[in-house]
CSV table of C-alpha atoms and ligand atoms in Angstrom, one decimal:
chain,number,residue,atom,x,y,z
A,1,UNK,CA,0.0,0.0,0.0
A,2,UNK,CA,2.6,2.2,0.5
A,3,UNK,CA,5.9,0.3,-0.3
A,4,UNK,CA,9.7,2.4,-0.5
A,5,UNK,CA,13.1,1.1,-1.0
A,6,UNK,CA,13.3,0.9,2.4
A,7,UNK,CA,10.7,-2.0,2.3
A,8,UNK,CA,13.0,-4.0,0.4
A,9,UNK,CA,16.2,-3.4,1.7
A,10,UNK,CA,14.8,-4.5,4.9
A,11,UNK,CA,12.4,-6.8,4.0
A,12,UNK,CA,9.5,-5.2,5.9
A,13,UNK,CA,5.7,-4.1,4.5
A,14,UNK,CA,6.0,-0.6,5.1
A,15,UNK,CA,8.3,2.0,6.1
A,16,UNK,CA,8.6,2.0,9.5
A,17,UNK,CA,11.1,1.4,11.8
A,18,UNK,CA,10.8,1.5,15.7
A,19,UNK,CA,13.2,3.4,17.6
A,20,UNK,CA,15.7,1.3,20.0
A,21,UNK,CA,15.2,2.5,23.3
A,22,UNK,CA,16.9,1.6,26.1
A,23,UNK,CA,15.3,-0.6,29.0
A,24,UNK,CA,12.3,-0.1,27.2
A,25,UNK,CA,12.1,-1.5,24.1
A,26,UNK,CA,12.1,-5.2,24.5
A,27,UNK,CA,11.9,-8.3,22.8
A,28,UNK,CA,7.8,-8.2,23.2
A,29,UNK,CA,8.1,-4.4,21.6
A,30,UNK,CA,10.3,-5.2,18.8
A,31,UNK,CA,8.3,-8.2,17.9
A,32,UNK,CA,4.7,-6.4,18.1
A,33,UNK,CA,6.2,-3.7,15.5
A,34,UNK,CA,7.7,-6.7,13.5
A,35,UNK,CA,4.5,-8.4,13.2
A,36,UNK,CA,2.5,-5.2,12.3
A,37,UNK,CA,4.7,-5.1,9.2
A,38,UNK,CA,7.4,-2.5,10.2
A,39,UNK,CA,10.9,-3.2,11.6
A,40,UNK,CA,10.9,-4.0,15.3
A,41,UNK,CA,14.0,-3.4,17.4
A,42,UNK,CA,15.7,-4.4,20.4
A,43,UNK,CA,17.2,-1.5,22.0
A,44,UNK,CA,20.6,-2.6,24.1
A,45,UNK,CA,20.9,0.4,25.5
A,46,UNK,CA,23.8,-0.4,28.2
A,47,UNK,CA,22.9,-4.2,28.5
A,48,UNK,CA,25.4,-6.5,28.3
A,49,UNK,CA,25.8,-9.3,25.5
A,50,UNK,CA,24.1,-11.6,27.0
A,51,UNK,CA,20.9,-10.0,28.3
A,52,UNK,CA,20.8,-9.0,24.5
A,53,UNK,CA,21.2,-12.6,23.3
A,54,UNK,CA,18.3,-13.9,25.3
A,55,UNK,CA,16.6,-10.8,24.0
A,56,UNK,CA,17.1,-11.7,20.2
A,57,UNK,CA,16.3,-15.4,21.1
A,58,UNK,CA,12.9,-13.9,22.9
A,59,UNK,CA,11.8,-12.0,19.8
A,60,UNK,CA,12.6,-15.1,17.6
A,61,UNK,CA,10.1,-17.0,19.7
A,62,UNK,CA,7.6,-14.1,19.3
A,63,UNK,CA,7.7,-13.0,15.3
A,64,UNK,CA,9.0,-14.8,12.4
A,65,UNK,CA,9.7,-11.3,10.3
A,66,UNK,CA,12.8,-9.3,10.4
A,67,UNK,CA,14.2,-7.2,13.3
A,68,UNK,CA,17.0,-5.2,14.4
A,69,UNK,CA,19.2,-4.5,17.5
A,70,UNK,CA,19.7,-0.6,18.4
A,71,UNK,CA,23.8,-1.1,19.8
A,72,UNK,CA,23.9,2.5,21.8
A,73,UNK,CA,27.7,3.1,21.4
A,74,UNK,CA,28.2,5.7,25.0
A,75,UNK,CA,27.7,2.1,26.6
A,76,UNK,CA,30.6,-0.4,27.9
A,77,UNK,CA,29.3,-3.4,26.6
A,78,UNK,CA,29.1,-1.3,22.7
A,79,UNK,CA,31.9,-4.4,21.3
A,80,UNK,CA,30.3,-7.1,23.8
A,81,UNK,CA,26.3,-6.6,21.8
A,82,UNK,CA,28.2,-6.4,18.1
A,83,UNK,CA,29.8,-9.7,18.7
A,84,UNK,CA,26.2,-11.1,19.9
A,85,UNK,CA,24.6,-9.5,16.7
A,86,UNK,CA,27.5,-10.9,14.6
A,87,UNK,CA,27.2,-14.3,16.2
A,88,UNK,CA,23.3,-14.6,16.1
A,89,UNK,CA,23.0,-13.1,12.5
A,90,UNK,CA,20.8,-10.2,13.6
A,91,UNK,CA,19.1,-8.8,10.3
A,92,UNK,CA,19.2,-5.3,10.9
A,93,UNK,CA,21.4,-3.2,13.3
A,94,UNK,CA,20.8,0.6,14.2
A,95,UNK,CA,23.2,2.7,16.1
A,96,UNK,CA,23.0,5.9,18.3
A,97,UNK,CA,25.4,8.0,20.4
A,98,UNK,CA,28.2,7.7,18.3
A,99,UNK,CA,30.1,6.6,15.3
A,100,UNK,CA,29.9,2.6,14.5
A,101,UNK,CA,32.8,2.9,11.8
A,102,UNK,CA,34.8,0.0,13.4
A,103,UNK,CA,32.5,-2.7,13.4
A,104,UNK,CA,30.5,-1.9,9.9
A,105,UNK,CA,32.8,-4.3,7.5
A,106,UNK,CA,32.8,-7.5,9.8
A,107,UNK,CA,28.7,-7.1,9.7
A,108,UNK,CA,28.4,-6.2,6.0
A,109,UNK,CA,30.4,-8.7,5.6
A,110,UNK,CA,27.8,-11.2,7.3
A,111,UNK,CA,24.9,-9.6,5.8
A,112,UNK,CA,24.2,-8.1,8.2
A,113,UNK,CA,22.3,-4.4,7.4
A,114,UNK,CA,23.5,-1.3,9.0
A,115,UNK,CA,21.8,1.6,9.8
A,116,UNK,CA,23.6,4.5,11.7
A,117,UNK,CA,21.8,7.1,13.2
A,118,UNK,CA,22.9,10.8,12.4
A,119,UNK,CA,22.4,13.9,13.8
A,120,UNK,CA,24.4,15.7,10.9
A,121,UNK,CA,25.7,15.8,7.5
A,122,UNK,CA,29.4,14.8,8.3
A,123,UNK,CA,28.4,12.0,10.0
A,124,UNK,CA,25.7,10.4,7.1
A,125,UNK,CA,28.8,11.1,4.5
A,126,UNK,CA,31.3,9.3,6.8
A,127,UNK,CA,28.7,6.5,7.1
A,128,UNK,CA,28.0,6.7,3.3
A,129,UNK,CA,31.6,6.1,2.3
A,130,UNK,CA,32.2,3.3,5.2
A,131,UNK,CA,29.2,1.2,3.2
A,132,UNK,CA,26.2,1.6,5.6
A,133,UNK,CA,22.9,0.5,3.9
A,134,UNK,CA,21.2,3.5,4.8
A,135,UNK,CA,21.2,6.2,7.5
A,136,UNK,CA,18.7,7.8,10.0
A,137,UNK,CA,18.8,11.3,10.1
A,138,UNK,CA,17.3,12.1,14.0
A,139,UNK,CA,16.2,15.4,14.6
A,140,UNK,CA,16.2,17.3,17.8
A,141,UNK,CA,12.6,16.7,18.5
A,142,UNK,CA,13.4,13.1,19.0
A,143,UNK,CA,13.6,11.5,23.1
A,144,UNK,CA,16.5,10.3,24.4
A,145,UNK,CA,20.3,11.7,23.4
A,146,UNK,CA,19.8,14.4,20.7
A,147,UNK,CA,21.7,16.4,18.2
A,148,UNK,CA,20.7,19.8,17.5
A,149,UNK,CA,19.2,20.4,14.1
A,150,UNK,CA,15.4,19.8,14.0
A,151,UNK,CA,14.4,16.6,11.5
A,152,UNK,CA,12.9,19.4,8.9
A,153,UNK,CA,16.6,21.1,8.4
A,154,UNK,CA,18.3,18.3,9.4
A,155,UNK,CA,16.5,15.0,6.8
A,156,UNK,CA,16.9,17.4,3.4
A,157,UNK,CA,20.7,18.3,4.1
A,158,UNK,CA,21.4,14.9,4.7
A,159,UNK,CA,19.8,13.4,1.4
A,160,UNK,CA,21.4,16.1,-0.6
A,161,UNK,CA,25.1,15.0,0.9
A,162,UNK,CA,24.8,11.2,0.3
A,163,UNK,CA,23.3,8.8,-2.4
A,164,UNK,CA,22.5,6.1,0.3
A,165,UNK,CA,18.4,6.0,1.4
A,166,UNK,CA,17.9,8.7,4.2
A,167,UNK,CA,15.0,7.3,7.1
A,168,UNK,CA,13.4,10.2,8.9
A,169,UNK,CA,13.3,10.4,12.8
A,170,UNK,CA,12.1,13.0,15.3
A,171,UNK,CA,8.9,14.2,16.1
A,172,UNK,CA,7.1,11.8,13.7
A,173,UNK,CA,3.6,10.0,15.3
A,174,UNK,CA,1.1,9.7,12.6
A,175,UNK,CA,0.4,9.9,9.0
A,176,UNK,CA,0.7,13.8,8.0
A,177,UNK,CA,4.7,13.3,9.7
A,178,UNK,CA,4.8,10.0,7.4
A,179,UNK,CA,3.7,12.5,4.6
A,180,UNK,CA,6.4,15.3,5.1
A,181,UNK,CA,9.2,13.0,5.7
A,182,UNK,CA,8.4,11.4,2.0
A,183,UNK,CA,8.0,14.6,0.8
A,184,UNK,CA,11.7,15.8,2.0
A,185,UNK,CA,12.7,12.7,0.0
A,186,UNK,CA,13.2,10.2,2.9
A,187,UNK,CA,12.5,6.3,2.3
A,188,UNK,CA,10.4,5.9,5.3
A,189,UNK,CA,10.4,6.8,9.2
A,190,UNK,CA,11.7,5.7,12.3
A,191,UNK,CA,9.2,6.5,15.8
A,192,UNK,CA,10.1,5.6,19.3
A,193,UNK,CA,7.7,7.6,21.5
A,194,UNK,CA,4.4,6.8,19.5
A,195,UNK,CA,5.5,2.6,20.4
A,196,UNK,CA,6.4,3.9,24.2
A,197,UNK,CA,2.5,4.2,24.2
A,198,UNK,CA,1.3,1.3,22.5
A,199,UNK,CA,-0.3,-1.7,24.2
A,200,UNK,CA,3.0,-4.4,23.5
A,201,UNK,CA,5.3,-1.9,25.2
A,202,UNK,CA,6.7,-3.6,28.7
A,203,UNK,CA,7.8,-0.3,30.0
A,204,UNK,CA,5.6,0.6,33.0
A,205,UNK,CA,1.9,1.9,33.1
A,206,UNK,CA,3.2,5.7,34.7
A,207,UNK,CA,5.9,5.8,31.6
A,208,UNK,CA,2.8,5.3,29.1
A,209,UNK,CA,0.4,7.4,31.4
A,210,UNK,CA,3.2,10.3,31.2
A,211,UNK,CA,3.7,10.8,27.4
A,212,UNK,CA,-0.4,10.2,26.9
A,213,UNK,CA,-0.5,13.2,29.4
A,214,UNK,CA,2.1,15.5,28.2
A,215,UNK,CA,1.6,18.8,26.3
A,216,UNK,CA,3.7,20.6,23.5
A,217,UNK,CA,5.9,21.7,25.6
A,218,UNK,CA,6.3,19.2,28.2
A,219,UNK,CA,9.7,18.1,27.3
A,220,UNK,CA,13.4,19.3,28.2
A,221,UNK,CA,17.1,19.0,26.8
A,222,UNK,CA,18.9,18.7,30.3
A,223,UNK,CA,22.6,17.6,30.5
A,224,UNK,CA,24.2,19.9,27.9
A,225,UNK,CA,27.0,20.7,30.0
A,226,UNK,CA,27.7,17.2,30.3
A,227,UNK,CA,28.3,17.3,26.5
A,228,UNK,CA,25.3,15.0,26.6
A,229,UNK,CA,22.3,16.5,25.6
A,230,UNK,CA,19.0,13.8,26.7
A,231,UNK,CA,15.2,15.2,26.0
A,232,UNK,CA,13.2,14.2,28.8
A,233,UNK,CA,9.9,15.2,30.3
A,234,UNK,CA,9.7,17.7,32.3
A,235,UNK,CA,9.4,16.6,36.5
A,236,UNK,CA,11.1,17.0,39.7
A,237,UNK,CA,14.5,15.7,38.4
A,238,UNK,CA,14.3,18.1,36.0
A,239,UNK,CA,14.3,20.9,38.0
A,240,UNK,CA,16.7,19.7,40.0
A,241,UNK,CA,19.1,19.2,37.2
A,242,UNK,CA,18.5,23.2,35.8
A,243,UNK,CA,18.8,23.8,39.1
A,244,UNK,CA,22.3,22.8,39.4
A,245,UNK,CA,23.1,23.7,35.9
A,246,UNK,CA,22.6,27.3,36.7
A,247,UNK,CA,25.2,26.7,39.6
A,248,UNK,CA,27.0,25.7,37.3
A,249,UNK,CA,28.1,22.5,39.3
A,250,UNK,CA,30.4,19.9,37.2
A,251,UNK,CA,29.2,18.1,34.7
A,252,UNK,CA,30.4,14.7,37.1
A,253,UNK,CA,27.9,15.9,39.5
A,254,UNK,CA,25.4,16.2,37.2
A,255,UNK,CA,26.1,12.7,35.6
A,256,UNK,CA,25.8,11.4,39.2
A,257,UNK,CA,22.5,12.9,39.3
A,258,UNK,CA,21.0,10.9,36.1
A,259,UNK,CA,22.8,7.5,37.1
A,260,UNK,CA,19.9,4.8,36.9
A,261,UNK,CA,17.4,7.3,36.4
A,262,UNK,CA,16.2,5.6,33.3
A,263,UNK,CA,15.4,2.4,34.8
A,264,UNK,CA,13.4,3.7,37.5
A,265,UNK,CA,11.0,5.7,35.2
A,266,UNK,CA,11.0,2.6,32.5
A,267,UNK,CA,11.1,-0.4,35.0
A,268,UNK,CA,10.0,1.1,38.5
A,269,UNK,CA,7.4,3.9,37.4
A,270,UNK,CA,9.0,6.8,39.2
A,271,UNK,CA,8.1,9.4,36.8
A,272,UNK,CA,8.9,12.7,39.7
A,273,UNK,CA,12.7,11.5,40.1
A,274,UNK,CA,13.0,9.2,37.0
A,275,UNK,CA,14.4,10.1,33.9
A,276,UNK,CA,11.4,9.9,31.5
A,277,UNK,CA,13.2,10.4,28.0
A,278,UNK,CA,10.3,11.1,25.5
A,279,UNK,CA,10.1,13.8,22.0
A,280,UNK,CA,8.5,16.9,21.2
A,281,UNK,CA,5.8,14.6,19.8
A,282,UNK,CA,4.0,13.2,23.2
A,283,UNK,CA,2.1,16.3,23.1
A,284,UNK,CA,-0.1,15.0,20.1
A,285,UNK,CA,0.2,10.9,21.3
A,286,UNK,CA,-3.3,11.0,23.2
A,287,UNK,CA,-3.8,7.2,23.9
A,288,UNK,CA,-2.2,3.9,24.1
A,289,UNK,CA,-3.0,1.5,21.2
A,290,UNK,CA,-1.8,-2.1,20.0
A,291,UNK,CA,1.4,-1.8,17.8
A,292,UNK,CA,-0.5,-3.0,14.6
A,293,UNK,CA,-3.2,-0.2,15.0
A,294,UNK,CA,-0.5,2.5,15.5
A,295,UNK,CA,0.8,1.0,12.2
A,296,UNK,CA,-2.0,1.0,10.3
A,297,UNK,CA,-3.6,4.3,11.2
A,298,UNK,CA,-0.3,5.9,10.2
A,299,UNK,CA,-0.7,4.3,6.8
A,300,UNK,CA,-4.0,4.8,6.4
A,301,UNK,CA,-3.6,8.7,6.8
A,302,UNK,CA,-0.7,8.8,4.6
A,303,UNK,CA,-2.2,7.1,1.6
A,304,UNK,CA,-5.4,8.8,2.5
A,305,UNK,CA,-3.6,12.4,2.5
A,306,UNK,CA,-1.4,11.6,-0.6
A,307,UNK,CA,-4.8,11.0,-2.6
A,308,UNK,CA,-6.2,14.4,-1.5
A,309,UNK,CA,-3.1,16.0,-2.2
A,310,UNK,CA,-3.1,14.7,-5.9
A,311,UNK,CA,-6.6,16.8,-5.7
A,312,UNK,CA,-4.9,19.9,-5.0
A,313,UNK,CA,-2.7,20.2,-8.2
B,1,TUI,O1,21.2,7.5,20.6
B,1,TUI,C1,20.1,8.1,20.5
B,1,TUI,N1,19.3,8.3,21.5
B,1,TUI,C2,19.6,7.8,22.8
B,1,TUI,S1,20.9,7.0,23.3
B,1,TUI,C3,20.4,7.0,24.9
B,1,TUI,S2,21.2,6.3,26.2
B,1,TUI,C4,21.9,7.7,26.9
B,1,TUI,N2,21.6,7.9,28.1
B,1,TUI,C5,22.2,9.0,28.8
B,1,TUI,C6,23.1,9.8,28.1
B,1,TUI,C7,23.4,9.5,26.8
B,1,TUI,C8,22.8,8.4,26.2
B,1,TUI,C9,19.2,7.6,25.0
B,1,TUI,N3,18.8,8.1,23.8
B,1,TUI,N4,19.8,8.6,19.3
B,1,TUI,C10,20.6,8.5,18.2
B,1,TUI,C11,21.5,9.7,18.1
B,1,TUI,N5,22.8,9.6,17.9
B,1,TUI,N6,21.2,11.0,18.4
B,1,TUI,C12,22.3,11.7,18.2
B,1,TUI,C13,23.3,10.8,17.9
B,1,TUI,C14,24.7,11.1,17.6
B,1,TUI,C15,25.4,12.1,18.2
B,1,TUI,C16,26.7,12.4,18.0
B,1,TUI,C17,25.4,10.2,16.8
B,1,TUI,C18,26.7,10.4,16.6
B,1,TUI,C19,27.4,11.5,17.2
B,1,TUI,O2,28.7,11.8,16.9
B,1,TUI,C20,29.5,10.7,16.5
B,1,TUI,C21,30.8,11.2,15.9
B,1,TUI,O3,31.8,10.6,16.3
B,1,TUI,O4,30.7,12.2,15.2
C-alpha cells in the first residue's frame, strides 16, 4: 500500500522502523512492531551481550519477520552486543550515540544491514563512504540523546550530501509526519515515542500514562553541560538538574544525578525523580494503542492524504 526502498532493503511491509530504546524496548516491543509489518527493534541500550542474546532469542520465539538490535555506542558493553549481533545473524542493526565505523565491514560482511543514526551531515557522509545500507537522520525533537538540528533542516541536508536511502526520525507519530518525511525525500520513518504508548510496550503503566498526558511543551534537553544533551519530560528531576546547571556544578555531578534514572522511570514507574526520556511529539500521542493499530492508522492517513493531495494540483 505504501511500499519504498526501504521495504525492500529490509524486507518489511512498510516503512517504519521503531526506535531502540533503552530498558524499554524489549523483545515483546520489537516483535509487536515486526508483526505489524514494520521493523521491530531491540534497543541494548547499556545491557550487556548476554541480556541481549536472550533478548534476540525472545523476539525469535515471538515474530518470524525481520528485526533489528539498536547497539547504543556511549555504553561499555558497545563491542560485547556487536559480537552477539554478529554471532546470532541479527538482520538489521541501528546505532546511536556515536560513530559505528569500526564494526561496519565485519557485519556487512555477514549480511548483516547497518543503519547508523545521524544527527548531521558529516556523519551520514562518513557512514555513506564506510558502506552503511542506509542512514537515519534524527532530529532534535526526538527522546533520548539528541543532536541539534530539527528533522525538517536536518533530513533534506542529509539526502542532498549522500546517495544512500535517508530514514526520517524526530517528532514523527502519525500519517501527515509519514507525509512530510516522504516529501523531503526520505525512504520511510523511524518513531520511538508513538511505540512507548502502545499496548505491547513492557515499560511501566506511569511511563505510558506520562507521554499520553504530556503537552507541546512538556519536554526538556537537560545535560548539555555534560556534552550530553537527553530530552526528557519535564518533573522534579528536572528541575533539579537546571537547578544545578545554573550553579554551574560539574558536569560529574550532574552525571551522578542521572545515574539509573532511566530504569526507575521505564522499570520502577518513578516518573517525579526518573528520567522519562520522551520527543517533542508526546504532546499530540493522546492514547495507548496495540502496535498493529498505530501502524496501520499511520498508513491509512498517509495514503489517504497523498490521494487528496493529488486533488490539490
Ligand atoms: O542515541 C540516541 N538516543 C539515545 S541513546 C540513549 S542512552 C543515553 N543515556 C544517557 C546519556 C546519553 C545516552 C538515549 N537516547 N539517538 C541517536 C543519536 N545519535 N542521536 C544523536 C546521535 C549522535 C550524536 C553524535 C550520533 C553520533 C554523534 O557523533 C559521533 C561522531 O563521532 O561524530
Amino acid at each position: 500500500m505504501l511500499h519504498t526502498k526501504l521495504c525492500e532493503i529490509l524486507g518489511i511491509e512498510y516503512p517504519i522502523i521503531q526506535g531502540g530504546m533503552a530498558w524499554v524496548a524489549t523483545a515483546e516491543l520489537a516483535a509487536a512492531v515486526s508483526n505489524a509489518g514494520g521493523l521491530g527493534i531491540i534497543g541494548a541500550g547499556n545491557a550487556p551481550g548476554e541480556f541481549v542474546r536472550e533478548q534476540i532469542k525472545k523476539a525469535r520465539t515471538l515474530t518470524d519477520k525481520p528485526f533489528g538490535v539498536n547497539v547504543m555506542l556511549m555504553s561499555p558493553f558497545a563491542e560485547d552486543v556487536m559480537q552477539v549481533v554478529y554471532e546470532e545473524r541479527v538482520p538489521v542493526i541501528t546505532t546511536g550515540a556515536g560513530n559505528p565505523g569500526k564494526y561496519i565491514e565485519k557485519l556487512k560482511n555477514v549480511g548483516v544491514k547497518v543503519l547508523p543514526v545521524v544527527a548531521s551531515v558529516a556523519l551520514a557522509r562518513r557512514m555513506e563512504k564506510e558502506g552503511v545500507d542506509a542512514v537515519i537522520a534524527e532530529g532534535t525533537e526526538s527522546g533520548g540523546h539528541v543532536g541539534e538540528l530539527t528533522t525538517l533542516v536536518l533530513v533534506p541536508q542529509v539526502i542532498d550530501a549522500v546517495k544512500i536511502p535517508v530514514v526520517a526520525a524526530g517528532g514523527i507519530a502519525d500519517g501527515r509526519g509519514l507525509v512530510a518525511a516522504l516529501a523531503l525525500g526520505a525512504c520511510g520513518i523511524q518513531m520511538g515515542t508513538r511505540f512507548v504508548a502502545s499496548t505491547e510496550c513492557t515499560v511501566n503503566e506511569n511511563y505510558k500514562k506520562a507521554i499520553v498526558k504530556a503537552k507541546d511543551r512538556d519536554t526538556v534537553v537537560t545535560g548539555r553541560p555534560t556534552g550530553h544533551p537527553v530530552r526528557v519530560l519535564k518533573n522534579k528531576l528536572t528541575r533539579e538538574y537546571e537547578k544545578l546547571e545554573s550553579q554551574c556544578v560539574s558536569p560529574e555531578v550532574l552525571e551522578q544525578l542521572g545515574a539509573g534514572k532511566l530504569k526507575a522511570a521505564a522499570v520502577d514507574g518513578d516518573v517525579d525523580y526518573g528520567s522519562v526520556m520522551s520527543g517533542q511529539i508526546a504532546g499530540m500521542i493522546e492514547d495507548i494503542k496495540p502496535c498493529k493499530d498505530i501502524i496501520n492508522d499511520i498508513i491509512t492517513e498517509a495514503v489517504d492524504l497523498l490521494d487528496r493531495m493529488k486533488e490539490w494540483r
